[in-house]
Amino acid sequence: MKGKIGKNGLAILRIQKWVEAALWRKFRQEGDLPAKHALFHMHQPLARKIAKEYYYKRMGQNVELAEFEQLAYEGLLDAIHKFDPLRTVPFRGYSRRRIAGNIADGIATTSEVSRQVSTRYKIEQERLRSLSNIARADEETALEQLTKLASGLAFGLMLEGTGIYHDDEENERQPNAYDSLVWKEATQRLAEEVEKLPRKQAMILQQHYGSGVNFNQIAKLLGLSKGRISQLHGEALQILRKRLGKF
């Protein structure tokens, strides 16, 4: 009957609860960072949903969706750090209040116009600095460094534009001029190569390009410095460049 969950559905829900409970134990008792990342990834759809709700309520106020998402991720990270799994309160309800509160506070205390401009600008500057540092580290000519920088940015744009890492239920991207057989094959190969990267580098690309999480928040998520995240990001894109060749 409509509205009821079948036996298979109940079994899946139970398994999900067990998996999440195990992750909370590993994170709280052992400080396990992969468990923390798994919890963050598990609840990202909720954070994005709340961000969209606030975004559509405030349409016309010149605030981009990406800014709402950044505030939502900050709230989610804060909730993960402060949540006590021994409490009877479910994490979704606990985190929803913190995510919504962080969005409301962030939008209320920051200039909307400057925030709209600075969010995208800051993300682009993070990427550029990351790749520039990698290029300067090698003894190459200026032209070779420029080529390396350009190809790294190209791979980043491919990762960002294809929606490779978005949840299936949220992937609403409509077909466009890029959706050709060649483009699909290229992005598929890129996705496969990303999966072969070292775990931290793959996680950084997934969160940054797939979900729009900035370097500062990824640093908190992985327990590393922002500078180290920048370095790993640049190294990951250069590895992809060497494996897949120049565009």
mmCIF file of N, CA and C in Angstrom, residues 155-164 173 176 178-179 183 187 209:
data_model
loop_
_atom_site.group_PDB
_atom_site.id
_atom_site.type_symbol
_atom_site.label_atom_id
_atom_site.label_comp_id
_atom_site.label_asym_id
_atom_site.label_seq_id
_atom_site.Cartn_x
_atom_site.Cartn_y
_atom_site.Cartn_z
ATOM 1 N N PHE A 155 41.349 20.452 -16.324
ATOM 2 C CA PHE A 155 40.851 19.254 -15.660
ATOM 3 C C PHE A 155 39.881 19.631 -14.545
ATOM 4 N N GLY A 156 40.186 20.701 -13.828
ATOM 5 C CA GLY A 156 39.297 21.147 -12.773
ATOM 6 C C GLY A 156 37.932 21.543 -13.308
ATOM 7 N N LEU A 157 37.922 22.261 -14.420
ATOM 8 C CA LEU A 157 36.654 22.670 -15.027
ATOM 9 C C LEU A 157 35.863 21.459 -15.522
ATOM 10 N N MET A 158 36.565 20.458 -16.035
ATOM 11 C CA MET A 158 35.881 19.240 -16.456
ATOM 12 C C MET A 158 35.220 18.551 -15.266
ATOM 13 N N LEU A 159 35.959 18.444 -14.167
ATOM 14 C CA LEU A 159 35.409 17.810 -12.976
ATOM 15 C C LEU A 159 34.194 18.568 -12.451
ATOM 16 N N GLU A 160 34.281 19.891 -12.483
ATOM 17 C CA GLU A 160 33.194 20.719 -11.968
ATOM 18 C C GLU A 160 31.972 20.695 -12.872
ATOM 19 N N GLY A 161 32.204 20.648 -14.164
ATOM 20 C CA GLY A 161 31.097 20.773 -15.104
ATOM 21 C C GLY A 161 30.340 19.503 -15.414
ATOM 22 N N THR A 162 30.912 18.347 -15.101
ATOM 23 C CA THR A 162 30.273 17.102 -15.501
ATOM 24 C C THR A 162 29.315 16.539 -14.470
ATOM 25 N N GLY A 163 29.413 16.978 -13.226
ATOM 26 C CA GLY A 163 28.539 16.432 -12.189
ATOM 27 C C GLY A 163 28.872 14.988 -11.862
ATOM 28 N N ILE A 164 30.135 14.581 -12.047
ATOM 29 C CA ILE A 164 30.532 13.197 -11.841
ATOM 30 C C ILE A 164 30.199 12.708 -10.440
ATOM 31 N N ARG A 173 21.149 17.946 -14.067
ATOM 32 C CA ARG A 173 21.783 18.678 -15.161
ATOM 33 C C ARG A 173 21.128 18.297 -16.488
ATOM 34 N N ASN A 176 23.422 19.436 -22.832
ATOM 35 C CA ASN A 176 23.832 20.662 -23.493
ATOM 36 C C ASN A 176 24.794 20.325 -24.615
ATOM 37 N N TYR A 178 27.859 20.160 -24.775
ATOM 38 C CA TYR A 178 29.018 19.353 -24.439
ATOM 39 C C TYR A 178 28.707 17.866 -24.368
ATOM 40 N N ASP A 179 27.420 17.538 -24.310
ATOM 41 C CA ASP A 179 27.034 16.145 -24.132
ATOM 42 C C ASP A 179 27.178 15.354 -25.415
ATOM 43 N N TRP A 183 32.866 13.805 -25.407
ATOM 44 C CA TRP A 183 32.891 14.430 -24.089
ATOM 45 C C TRP A 183 32.572 13.411 -22.992
ATOM 46 N N THR A 187 35.084 12.348 -19.911
ATOM 47 C CA THR A 187 34.755 12.513 -18.501
ATOM 48 C C THR A 187 34.707 11.170 -17.775
ATOM 49 N N TYR A 209 35.202 19.725 -6.156
ATOM 50 C CA TYR A 209 34.559 19.894 -7.454
ATOM 51 C C TYR A 209 33.152 19.288 -7.505
#
